Coordinates of C-alpha atoms and ligand atoms in Angstrom, one line a residue:
X1 CA 107.1 129.4 206.2
X2 CA 103.5 128.8 205.3
X3 CA 101.2 131.8 205.4
X4 CA 97.4 131.9 204.8
X5 CA 95.7 135.2 204.1
X6 CA 92.0 135.5 204.5
X7 CA 90.5 138.1 202.2
X8 CA 92.0 138.9 198.8
X9 CA 91.3 142.6 198.3
X10 CA 92.9 145.7 199.7
X11 CA 94.7 144.6 202.9
X12 CA 94.9 140.9 201.9
X13 CA 96.4 141.4 198.4
X14 CA 98.7 144.0 199.7
X15 CA 100.0 141.6 202.4
X16 CA 100.4 138.8 199.9
X17 CA 102.4 140.9 197.4
X18 CA 104.7 142.3 200.1
X19 CA 105.3 138.8 201.6
X20 CA 106.4 137.6 198.3
X21 CA 108.7 140.5 197.7
X22 CA 110.3 139.8 201.1
X23 CA 110.4 136.0 201.0
X24 CA 110.7 134.2 197.7
X25 CA 110.5 130.8 199.5
X26 CA 107.4 131.3 201.6
X27 CA 104.3 129.3 200.7
X28 CA 101.5 131.9 200.5
X29 CA 97.8 130.9 200.2
X30 CA 95.3 133.7 199.5
X31 CA 91.7 132.7 200.4
X32 CA 88.9 134.8 198.9
X33 CA 85.2 134.0 199.4
X34 CA 84.2 136.0 196.3
X35 CA 85.1 135.5 192.7
X36 CA 87.5 138.5 192.4
X37 CA 90.7 139.5 194.2
X38 CA 92.4 142.8 194.4
X39 CA 89.5 144.8 192.9
X40 CA 89.0 148.5 193.4
X41 CA 85.9 148.6 195.7
X42 CA 86.4 152.4 195.7
X43 CA 85.5 152.4 192.0
X44 CA 82.2 150.5 192.3
X45 CA 80.0 153.6 192.3
X46 CA 81.7 154.8 189.1
X47 CA 81.2 151.4 187.5
X48 CA 77.4 151.8 188.3
X49 CA 77.4 155.2 186.6
X50 CA 79.4 153.9 183.6
X51 CA 82.4 156.1 184.2
X52 CA 84.6 153.0 184.4
X53 CA 84.2 149.4 183.2
X54 CA 84.1 146.3 185.4
X55 CA 87.3 145.1 183.8
X56 CA 89.1 148.3 184.9
X57 CA 88.2 147.6 188.5
X58 CA 90.0 144.3 188.6
X59 CA 93.5 145.5 189.3
X60 CA 94.7 141.9 189.3
X61 CA 93.0 138.6 188.3
X62 CA 93.8 135.4 190.2
X63 CA 95.9 134.3 187.2
X64 CA 97.9 137.5 186.9
X65 CA 98.5 137.6 190.7
X66 CA 99.6 134.0 190.6
X67 CA 101.9 134.7 187.7
X68 CA 103.5 137.8 189.2
X69 CA 103.7 136.8 192.8
X70 CA 103.6 133.1 192.8
X71 CA 100.8 133.1 195.3
X72 CA 98.3 130.2 195.5
X73 CA 95.1 132.3 194.9
X74 CA 91.9 130.4 195.8
X75 CA 88.8 132.4 194.9
X76 CA 85.4 131.1 195.9
X77 CA 87.2 129.6 198.9
X78 CA 85.9 130.8 202.3
X79 CA 87.7 130.4 205.6
X80 CA 84.9 129.2 207.8
X81 CA 86.7 128.4 211.0
X82 CA 90.1 129.0 212.6
X83 CA 91.6 126.5 215.0
X84 CA 94.1 128.8 216.6
X85 CA 95.5 126.2 218.9
X86 CA 96.4 123.8 216.1
X87 CA 97.1 126.6 213.7
X88 CA 94.7 125.5 211.0
X89 CA 91.9 127.0 209.0
X90 CA 88.7 125.1 207.8
X91 CA 88.0 126.2 204.2
X92 CA 84.8 125.8 202.2
X93 CA 85.2 125.7 198.4
X94 CA 81.8 127.1 197.1
X95 CA 82.6 126.0 193.6
X96 CA 82.1 122.3 194.6
X97 CA 80.9 122.4 198.3
X98 CA 84.1 120.6 199.5
X99 CA 85.5 121.4 202.9
X100 CA 89.2 121.0 203.8
X101 CA 91.7 122.0 206.4
X102 CA 94.8 124.0 205.7
X103 CA 97.6 124.5 208.3
X104 CA 99.6 127.7 208.7
X105 CA 102.6 129.1 210.4
X106 CA 101.2 132.6 210.2
X107 CA 97.7 133.7 209.4
X108 CA 96.7 137.2 208.1
X109 CA 93.0 138.2 208.4
X110 CA 91.7 140.9 206.1
X111 CA 88.0 140.1 205.8
X112 CA 86.9 143.7 205.6
X113 CA 83.6 145.1 206.6
X114 CA 80.0 144.3 205.6
X115 CA 77.3 146.9 204.9
X116 CA 74.9 147.3 207.8
X117 CA 71.4 146.1 206.7
X118 CA 68.9 147.5 209.1
X119 CA 66.3 144.9 210.1
X120 CA 63.2 146.8 208.9
X121 CA 60.1 145.6 207.2
X122 CA 60.5 145.1 203.5
X123 CA 64.3 145.2 203.5
X124 CA 64.7 141.8 201.8
X125 CA 62.9 142.9 198.6
X126 CA 65.1 142.3 195.5
X127 CA 65.0 146.0 194.7
X128 CA 66.7 146.9 197.9
X129 CA 70.5 147.0 197.3
X130 CA 73.8 147.4 199.2
X131 CA 77.2 148.0 197.7
X132 CA 80.3 146.1 198.6
X133 CA 81.4 143.9 195.8
X134 CA 81.5 143.7 192.0
X135 CA 78.4 141.4 192.0
X136 CA 76.5 144.0 194.1
X137 CA 77.3 146.6 191.5
X138 CA 76.4 144.2 188.7
X139 CA 73.0 143.7 190.3
X140 CA 72.3 147.5 190.5
X141 CA 73.4 148.0 186.9
X142 CA 71.3 145.1 185.7
X143 CA 68.3 146.3 187.6
X144 CA 68.6 149.8 186.1
X145 CA 69.2 148.5 182.6
X146 CA 66.3 146.0 182.7
X147 CA 63.7 148.1 184.6
X148 CA 64.5 151.7 183.7
X149 CA 63.6 153.0 187.2
X150 CA 62.8 156.7 187.5
X151 CA 63.5 157.2 191.1
X152 CA 66.0 155.9 193.6
X153 CA 66.0 156.2 197.4
X154 CA 69.4 156.2 199.0
X155 CA 69.4 155.6 202.7
X156 CA 72.5 157.2 204.3
X157 CA 74.3 160.3 203.4
X158 CA 77.9 159.0 203.8
X159 CA 80.6 158.6 201.2
X160 CA 79.1 155.4 199.6
X161 CA 75.6 156.9 199.6
X162 CA 76.6 160.1 197.9
X163 CA 78.9 158.5 195.4
X164 CA 76.1 156.1 194.5
X165 CA 73.6 158.9 194.3
X166 CA 75.7 160.8 191.9
X167 CA 76.2 157.9 189.6
X168 CA 72.5 157.0 189.6
X169 CA 71.7 160.6 188.7
X170 CA 74.1 160.3 185.8
X171 CA 72.0 157.3 184.6
X172 CA 69.0 159.6 184.6
X173 CA 67.4 158.7 187.9
X174 CA 65.8 161.2 190.3
X175 CA 67.5 160.6 193.7
X176 CA 66.2 161.1 197.2
X177 CA 68.7 160.8 200.2
X178 CA 67.4 160.2 203.7
X179 CA 69.9 160.8 206.5
X180 CA 69.3 160.2 210.2
X181 CA 71.8 162.7 211.5
X182 CA 71.4 166.5 211.2
X183 CA 73.9 166.6 208.4
X184 CA 75.4 164.3 205.8
X185 CA 79.1 163.0 205.7
X186 CA 79.8 162.3 209.3
X187 CA 83.5 163.4 209.3
X188 CA 82.4 166.9 208.4
X189 CA 80.9 169.3 210.9
X190 CA 77.4 170.7 210.5
X191 CA 78.5 173.9 208.9
X192 CA 80.9 172.5 206.3
X193 CA 78.3 169.7 205.5
X194 CA 75.8 172.5 205.0
X195 CA 77.8 173.7 202.0
X196 CA 77.6 170.2 200.5
X197 CA 73.9 169.9 201.2
X198 CA 73.1 173.2 199.5
X199 CA 75.1 172.0 196.5
X200 CA 73.2 168.6 196.5
X201 CA 69.9 170.5 196.4
X202 CA 71.1 172.7 193.6
X203 CA 71.9 169.5 191.7
X204 CA 68.3 168.3 192.2
X205 CA 68.8 165.8 195.1
X206 CA 65.8 165.6 197.4
X207 CA 67.4 165.6 200.8
X208 CA 65.7 164.5 204.0
X209 CA 67.8 165.1 207.1
X210 CA 67.0 164.1 210.7
X211 CA 64.8 161.3 209.4
X212 CA 65.1 157.5 209.6
X213 CA 63.5 155.0 207.3
X214 CA 61.3 152.9 209.5
X215 CA 59.8 150.4 207.0
X216 CA 59.7 149.6 203.3
X217 CA 56.5 148.7 201.6
X218 CA 57.3 147.0 198.2
X219 CA 54.4 146.7 195.8
X220 CA 54.7 145.4 192.2
X221 CA 55.9 148.6 190.7
X222 CA 57.2 150.8 193.6
X223 CA 58.7 150.7 197.0
X224 CA 57.1 153.0 199.6
X225 CA 59.5 154.1 202.4
X226 CA 58.0 155.2 205.6
X227 CA 60.0 157.7 207.6
X228 CA 59.9 158.1 211.4
X229 CA 57.7 161.3 210.9
X230 CA 55.2 159.1 208.9
X231 CA 56.2 160.7 205.6
X232 CA 56.0 158.1 202.9
X233 CA 58.5 158.4 200.0
X234 CA 58.3 156.4 196.8
X235 CA 61.0 155.0 194.6
X236 CA 61.5 152.1 192.2
X237 CA 64.7 151.1 193.9
X238 CA 66.5 151.6 197.3
X239 CA 70.2 151.6 198.1
X240 CA 71.1 151.1 201.7
X241 CA 74.3 152.9 202.6
X242 CA 74.1 153.3 206.4
X243 CA 77.6 152.3 207.3
X244 CA 79.6 149.2 207.7
X245 CA 80.5 146.8 210.5
X246 CA 83.7 144.6 210.8
X247 CA 83.1 141.2 209.1
X248 CA 84.7 139.4 212.0
X249 CA 82.5 136.5 213.1
X250 CA 85.3 134.0 212.2
X251 CA 87.8 135.9 214.4
X252 CA 85.4 136.1 217.3
X253 CA 84.7 132.4 217.1
X254 CA 88.4 131.7 217.2
X255 CA 88.6 133.6 220.4
X256 CA 90.6 136.6 219.1
X257 CA 90.1 139.8 221.2
X258 CA 87.6 142.2 219.6
X259 CA 86.1 145.5 220.8
X260 CA 82.4 146.2 221.4
X261 CA 82.0 147.1 217.8
X262 CA 83.4 143.7 216.7
X263 CA 86.7 145.2 215.4
X264 CA 89.7 142.9 216.0
X265 CA 92.2 144.3 218.5
X266 CA 95.7 144.5 217.2
X267 CA 99.0 146.0 218.3
X268 CA 101.2 148.3 216.3
X269 CA 102.6 145.4 214.4
X270 CA 99.1 144.3 213.4
X271 CA 99.3 141.3 215.6
X272 CA 96.1 140.1 217.2
X273 CA 95.8 138.6 220.7
X274 CA 97.2 135.4 219.1
X275 CA 100.8 136.0 218.2
X276 CA 100.5 133.8 215.0
X277 CA 97.5 135.7 213.7
X278 CA 97.7 139.2 212.2
X279 CA 94.7 141.3 211.2
X280 CA 94.4 144.4 209.0
X281 CA 92.0 146.7 207.2
X282 CA 88.3 147.3 207.8
X283 CA 88.2 144.4 210.3
X284 CA 90.5 146.0 212.9
X285 CA 90.4 148.7 215.6
X286 CA 93.1 151.4 215.1
X287 CA 94.6 154.1 217.2
X288 CA 93.4 157.6 216.3
X289 CA 96.7 159.3 215.4
X290 CA 95.5 162.6 216.8
X291 CA 93.9 161.6 220.1
X292 CA 95.8 158.3 220.8
X293 CA 92.4 156.7 221.6
X294 CA 91.0 153.6 220.0
X295 CA 89.0 154.2 216.8
X296 CA 87.3 152.5 213.9
X297 CA 88.4 154.1 210.6
X298 CA 87.6 151.8 207.6
X299 CA 89.5 153.3 204.6
X300 CA 91.5 151.9 201.7
X301 CA 94.8 153.7 202.5
X302 CA 95.1 152.3 206.0
X303 CA 94.1 148.8 204.9
X304 CA 96.8 148.8 202.2
X305 CA 99.5 150.1 204.6
X306 CA 98.5 147.7 207.3
X307 CA 98.7 144.7 204.9
X308 CA 102.3 145.7 204.1
X309 CA 103.2 146.2 207.8
X310 CA 101.8 142.8 208.8
X311 CA 103.9 141.2 206.0
X312 CA 107.0 143.1 207.2
X313 CA 106.6 141.8 210.7
X314 CA 105.9 138.2 209.6
X315 CA 109.2 138.4 207.7
X316 CA 111.0 139.7 210.8
X317 CA 111.2 143.4 209.8
X318 CA 110.6 146.1 212.4
X319 CA 107.6 148.0 211.0
X320 CA 104.8 149.6 212.9
X321 CA 101.4 151.2 212.1
X322 CA 101.1 154.4 214.0
X323 CA 97.4 155.0 213.7
X324 CA 94.9 156.5 211.4
X325 CA 93.7 160.0 211.1
X326 CA 90.7 159.4 208.8
X327 CA 91.8 161.4 205.7
X328 CA 89.0 161.0 203.2
X329 CA 87.6 162.8 200.2
X330 CA 84.3 162.6 198.2
X331 CA 83.4 163.9 194.8
X332 CA 79.8 164.9 194.1
X333 CA 79.6 166.2 190.5
X334 CA 81.9 169.2 190.5
X335 CA 82.3 169.5 194.3
X336 CA 84.9 167.9 196.5
X337 CA 84.4 167.4 200.2
X338 CA 87.6 166.4 202.0
X339 CA 88.5 166.0 205.7
X340 CA 91.4 164.9 207.8
X341 CA 92.0 164.5 211.6
X342 CA 89.4 165.6 214.2
X343 CA 86.2 167.4 213.6
X344 CA 84.5 169.5 216.3
X345 CA 82.6 166.7 218.0
X346 CA 85.7 164.4 218.0
X347 CA 87.8 167.1 219.5
X348 CA 85.2 167.8 222.1
X349 CA 84.8 164.1 223.1
X350 CA 88.6 163.9 223.3
X351 CA 88.5 166.8 225.8
X352 CA 90.8 169.0 223.6
X353 CA 90.4 172.7 224.1
X354 CA 90.3 173.8 220.5
X355 CA 89.2 176.6 218.2
X356 CA 88.5 176.9 214.5
X357 CA 89.1 179.2 211.6
X358 CA 87.4 179.4 208.2
X359 CA 89.1 180.5 205.1
X360 CA 87.1 181.0 201.9
X361 CA 89.5 181.4 199.0
X362 CA 90.2 180.8 195.3
X363 CA 92.0 177.7 194.2
X364 CA 94.5 179.8 192.3
X365 CA 95.1 183.4 191.3
X366 CA 91.6 184.7 190.5
X367 CA 92.8 186.5 187.4
X368 CA 93.9 183.3 185.8
X369 CA 91.0 181.4 184.2
X370 CA 89.4 178.5 186.0
X371 CA 89.9 179.5 189.6
X372 CA 87.3 177.8 191.9
X373 CA 86.2 178.7 195.4
X374 CA 86.8 176.6 198.4
X375 CA 86.0 176.7 202.1
X376 CA 88.7 175.5 204.5
X377 CA 87.7 174.9 208.1
X378 CA 90.7 174.2 210.3
X379 CA 90.7 173.1 213.9
X380 CA 93.6 173.9 216.2
X381 CA 94.6 173.4 219.8
X382 CA 94.2 176.7 221.6
X383 CA 97.2 176.5 223.8
X384 CA 99.8 175.4 221.2
X385 CA 98.3 176.2 217.8
X386 CA 98.7 172.6 216.8
X387 CA 96.6 171.7 213.8
X388 CA 94.1 169.0 214.8
X389 CA 92.0 168.6 211.7
X390 CA 90.6 170.2 208.6
X391 CA 87.6 170.1 206.3
X392 CA 87.8 171.5 202.8
X393 CA 84.7 171.9 200.5
X394 CA 85.1 173.3 197.1
X395 CA 86.2 172.8 193.5
X396 CA 89.6 172.1 192.1
X397 CA 92.5 172.3 194.6
X398 CA 90.4 171.3 197.6
X399 CA 92.1 167.9 197.6
X400 CA 95.6 169.4 197.6
X401 CA 94.9 171.7 200.5
X402 CA 93.3 169.0 202.6
X403 CA 96.3 166.7 201.9
X404 CA 98.7 169.5 203.0
X405 CA 96.7 169.9 206.2
X406 CA 96.7 166.1 206.6
X407 CA 100.5 166.2 206.6
X408 CA 100.3 169.0 209.2
X409 CA 98.0 167.0 211.4
X410 CA 100.1 163.9 211.1
X411 CA 103.3 165.7 212.0
X412 CA 101.9 167.7 214.8
X413 CA 102.6 171.0 213.0
X414 CA 101.3 174.3 214.3
X415 CA 99.7 177.3 212.7
X416 CA 103.1 178.9 212.8
X417 CA 104.5 176.1 210.7
X418 CA 101.7 176.6 208.1
X419 CA 102.7 180.3 207.7
X420 CA 106.2 179.2 206.8
X421 CA 105.3 176.4 204.4
X422 CA 106.9 177.3 201.1
X423 CA 104.7 175.9 198.4
X424 CA 104.8 175.7 194.6
X425 CA 103.3 178.8 193.1
X426 CA 102.4 180.1 189.6
X427 CA 99.0 181.7 188.8
X428 CA 97.4 178.6 187.3
X429 CA 98.1 176.6 190.4
X430 CA 97.9 178.8 193.5
X431 CA 98.4 182.2 194.9
X432 CA 101.6 183.7 196.3
X433 CA 100.1 183.1 199.7
X434 CA 98.7 179.6 199.3
X435 CA 95.3 179.0 201.0
X436 CA 97.2 176.8 203.5
X437 CA 99.5 179.7 204.4
X438 CA 96.4 181.9 204.8
X439 CA 95.0 179.3 207.2
X440 CA 98.2 179.7 209.2
X441 CA 97.9 183.5 209.2
X442 CA 94.3 183.4 210.3
X443 CA 95.1 181.2 213.3
X444 CA 98.2 183.2 214.1
X445 CA 96.1 186.4 214.2
X446 CA 93.9 184.7 216.8
X447 CA 96.7 183.2 218.9
X448 CA 98.6 186.5 219.0
X449 CA 95.5 188.4 220.0
X450 CA 95.2 190.5 216.8
X451 CA 91.6 189.6 216.4
X452 CA 88.9 187.8 218.4
X453 CA 86.1 185.9 216.6
X454 CA 82.5 184.8 217.1
X455 CA 80.5 182.2 215.3
X456 CA 77.4 182.1 213.1
X457 CA 75.3 180.2 215.7
X458 CA 75.9 183.0 218.3
X459 CA 74.1 185.6 216.2
X460 CA 70.6 185.3 217.7
X461 CA 72.0 185.9 221.2
X462 CA 74.1 188.9 219.9
X463 CA 70.9 190.4 218.3
X464 CA 69.1 190.0 221.6
X465 CA 71.9 191.7 223.6
X466 CA 71.4 195.5 224.0
X467 CA 75.1 195.9 224.6
X468 CA 76.1 194.5 221.3
X469 CA 76.1 195.9 217.7
X470 CA 76.0 193.6 214.7
X471 CA 77.9 195.4 212.0
X472 CA 78.0 194.5 208.3
X473 CA 81.0 196.0 206.5
X474 CA 80.1 194.8 203.0
X475 CA 79.2 197.3 200.3
X476 CA 75.7 198.8 200.3
X477 CA 74.8 196.8 197.2
X478 CA 75.9 193.5 198.9
X479 CA 73.9 194.5 202.0
X480 CA 70.8 195.3 199.9
X481 CA 71.0 191.9 198.2
X482 CA 70.7 190.0 201.4
X483 CA 71.6 190.7 205.1
X484 CA 71.1 189.5 208.6
X485 CA 68.0 191.2 209.9
X486 CA 69.1 193.6 212.7
X487 CA 72.6 194.2 211.3
X488 CA 73.8 197.8 210.7
X489 CA 75.7 198.5 207.5
X490 CA 78.8 200.6 207.3
X491 CA 81.0 199.6 204.3
X492 CA 84.6 198.9 205.2
X493 CA 85.9 201.7 202.9
X494 CA 83.7 204.3 204.8
X495 CA 84.4 202.9 208.3
X496 CA 87.2 205.3 209.3
X497 CA 85.1 208.4 208.7
X498 CA 82.0 206.9 210.2
X499 CA 83.5 205.6 213.5
X500 CA 81.5 208.3 215.3
X501 CA 78.3 206.5 214.5
X502 CA 79.3 203.6 216.7
X503 CA 78.8 203.5 220.5
X504 CA 82.2 202.7 222.1
X505 CA 80.5 201.3 225.2
X506 CA 79.1 198.4 223.2
X507 CA 80.8 195.4 221.8
X508 CA 80.9 195.4 218.0
X509 CA 80.3 192.1 216.2
X510 CA 81.6 192.6 212.7
X511 CA 81.0 190.6 209.5
X512 CA 81.5 190.7 205.8
X513 CA 81.1 188.2 203.0
X514 CA 83.9 185.8 204.0
X515 CA 85.6 187.2 207.1
X516 CA 88.5 189.0 205.3
X517 CA 87.2 192.6 205.1
X518 CA 85.7 192.3 208.6
X519 CA 89.1 191.3 209.9
X520 CA 90.4 194.6 208.4
X521 CA 87.5 196.4 210.0
X522 CA 88.3 194.8 213.3
X523 CA 91.9 196.0 213.1
X524 CA 90.6 199.6 212.4
X525 CA 88.1 199.3 215.3
X526 CA 90.5 197.8 217.8
X527 CA 93.2 200.5 217.1
X528 CA 90.5 203.1 217.6
X529 CA 89.6 201.8 221.1
X530 CA 86.5 199.7 220.2
X531 CA 85.8 196.2 221.6
X532 CA 85.1 194.1 218.6
X533 CA 85.0 190.5 217.2
X534 CA 85.0 189.1 213.7
X535 CA 82.4 186.6 212.4
X536 CA 84.3 183.4 211.4
X537 CA 83.4 182.3 207.9
X538 CA 81.5 185.5 207.3
X539 CA 78.0 186.0 206.0
X540 CA 78.3 183.2 203.4
X541 CA 78.9 180.6 206.1
X542 CA 76.1 182.1 208.2
X543 CA 73.7 182.0 205.3
X544 CA 74.7 178.5 204.2
X545 CA 74.5 177.0 207.7
X546 CA 71.3 178.6 208.8
X547 CA 69.5 177.4 205.6
X548 CA 70.0 173.9 207.0
X549 CA 68.7 174.5 210.5
X550 CA 65.0 173.9 209.7
X551 CA 63.2 170.8 208.4
X552 CA 64.6 169.7 205.1
X553 CA 63.2 168.1 202.1
Ligands
FAD601 P1 88.1 144.4 201.6 O1 88.8 145.2 200.6 O2 86.6 144.6 201.7 O3 88.4 142.9 201.4 C1 87.9 141.9 202.2 C2 87.7 140.7 201.4 O4 87.7 139.6 202.3 C3 86.4 140.6 200.7 O5 86.6 140.4 199.3 C4 85.6 139.4 201.3 O6 84.9 138.7 200.3 C5 86.8 138.6 201.8 N1 86.4 137.7 202.9 C6 85.7 138.1 204.1 N2 85.6 137.0 204.9 C7 86.2 136.0 204.3 C8 86.4 134.7 204.7 N3 86.0 134.2 205.8 N4 87.1 133.9 203.8 C9 87.6 134.4 202.6 N5 87.4 135.6 202.2 C10 86.7 136.4 203.1 N6 88.0 153.8 200.9 C11 88.7 154.9 200.7 O7 89.7 155.2 201.3 N7 88.3 155.8 199.6 C12 87.2 155.5 198.9 O8 87.0 156.3 197.9 C13 86.5 154.4 199.2 N8 85.3 154.1 198.4 C14 84.6 153.0 198.7 C15 83.5 152.7 197.9 C16 82.7 151.6 198.2 C17 81.5 151.3 197.4 C18 83.1 150.7 199.2 C19 82.4 149.4 199.5 C20 84.3 150.9 200.0 C21 85.0 152.1 199.7 N9 86.1 152.4 200.5 C22 86.9 153.5 200.2 C23 86.6 151.5 201.6 C24 87.7 150.6 201.2 O9 87.3 149.9 200.0 C25 88.0 149.7 202.3 O10 88.5 150.4 203.4 C26 89.1 148.6 202.0 O11 88.7 147.9 200.8 C27 89.3 147.7 203.1 O12 90.2 146.7 202.8 P2 90.1 145.3 203.5 O13 91.1 144.4 202.9 O14 90.0 145.4 204.9 O15 88.6 144.7 203.1

């Protein structure tokens, strides 16, 4: 059997290696347009910042891959046309300009995705960069080394934008990020992204939300970036990180079925509309593992798994890809922002009746040195308690909790299952009730009617309602240090003896710092005949989110 693979990085190299492990006799040709195969694109931002070397990013060289897997690796060879009917590929060798045809029995496409380059004025200036390949990163590094720029403008507040921003800051640049949406990191919701945004500002990032770059005006020394509100920002370099689109022109021309986004349609075996052609990675549409609907989720984990699955099926093994749930994580200096499954807007557009809880907790026993705070937002289906998605923002241990919740999402576990999870515990690692158990308890309390909750964005309406009391149960000192104007303060530890001060005919909306003490207050109030609700996420979430409602810069 002769197999041609187009694209030699995550999905392509993974398919090639698995094919060889399954079939020692197959003829395998790996075509890669660029000069490198199997490199760690995810490490590119850290290469720019000097955290890792270029050599460390090349997991395999063409020679090492050839030696280990006996694969005919052809770098600088681009597949320019597929003749699906005659099962052949037209290849251009850019090292000598030669074009040749290569026949196949099976073809695997893993051409990835290309950075979107908005067609705005000035975008072709040499100081405007995108980041996809090692040569892209080399260009950015060389520009910084040769020109010592002071300021960089990063357009787009997604994963690549933020990781690049961090690494440019490490090189001493002042960084401004412009983001079109009302919050950065699209998989997060507004309120969890707000925590990251506040941290970014603390670190010195100039953040412009709800603004688009309309035009770039390069002069000899600087680039002026005009925003849609006519503000002009200045920088010596610009990095465009506004998202990616499937690099699928060749597939479309070959007549393979694609969706409106240009992603190749595949079945569970990663087979395209042509039974002899498989496609994997950032080029394909996937099924969202939570909603069952079509989605586009370009991430390294899915690409690698899909490459393996395509190889399995080519070699006659029953193996299926059951969808992506979009588990992703980002580091920005000492903060991690992780997410998995659905966020609020995804749940809403899927028509799922869901609710959410927020748990703010320490990464491990607070008395053991080094504990760091994290905020865990978890979405669950109201009728079943099924975990639909989670977002975790915090220091150490955020990744572990999001991973646990990713397993819960994948396996359709409910909040009740989370309460039962028996997880490893010793003070340096966790608490006897792990944060993920606490998420389960919090949801269970809602599902079993022990507490009702309200949300930070409902507070203006509550303050305007004469039948409502907004009650702050933090200590007097905490209240004095900052409070919601219009909130009454009765500290939790005095609540029982001061119940007479509260009007039983009114609904009491209770809050504390994180939601834990106010839950206790709600239990006291409920058992004394009051109608009450608890502020999800507490004062900290309210404060953090409302800081991000107005214009930002
Ligand atoms: P790629 O790995 O992009 O490989 C496609 C290859 O195909 C390219 O090398 C291209 O040159 C080649 N090619 C395209 N067309 C042709 C053709 N016609 N002929 C020959 N060759 C062709 N994902 C994560 O999960 N976590 C991260 O932290 C993360 N960080 C990232 C950071 C950066 C800067 C970037 C750019 C991406 C990051 N990703 C991350 C995304 C991840 O790298 C991709 O999801 C993954 O690489 C997709 O694999 P792929 O095989 O589909 O495409």
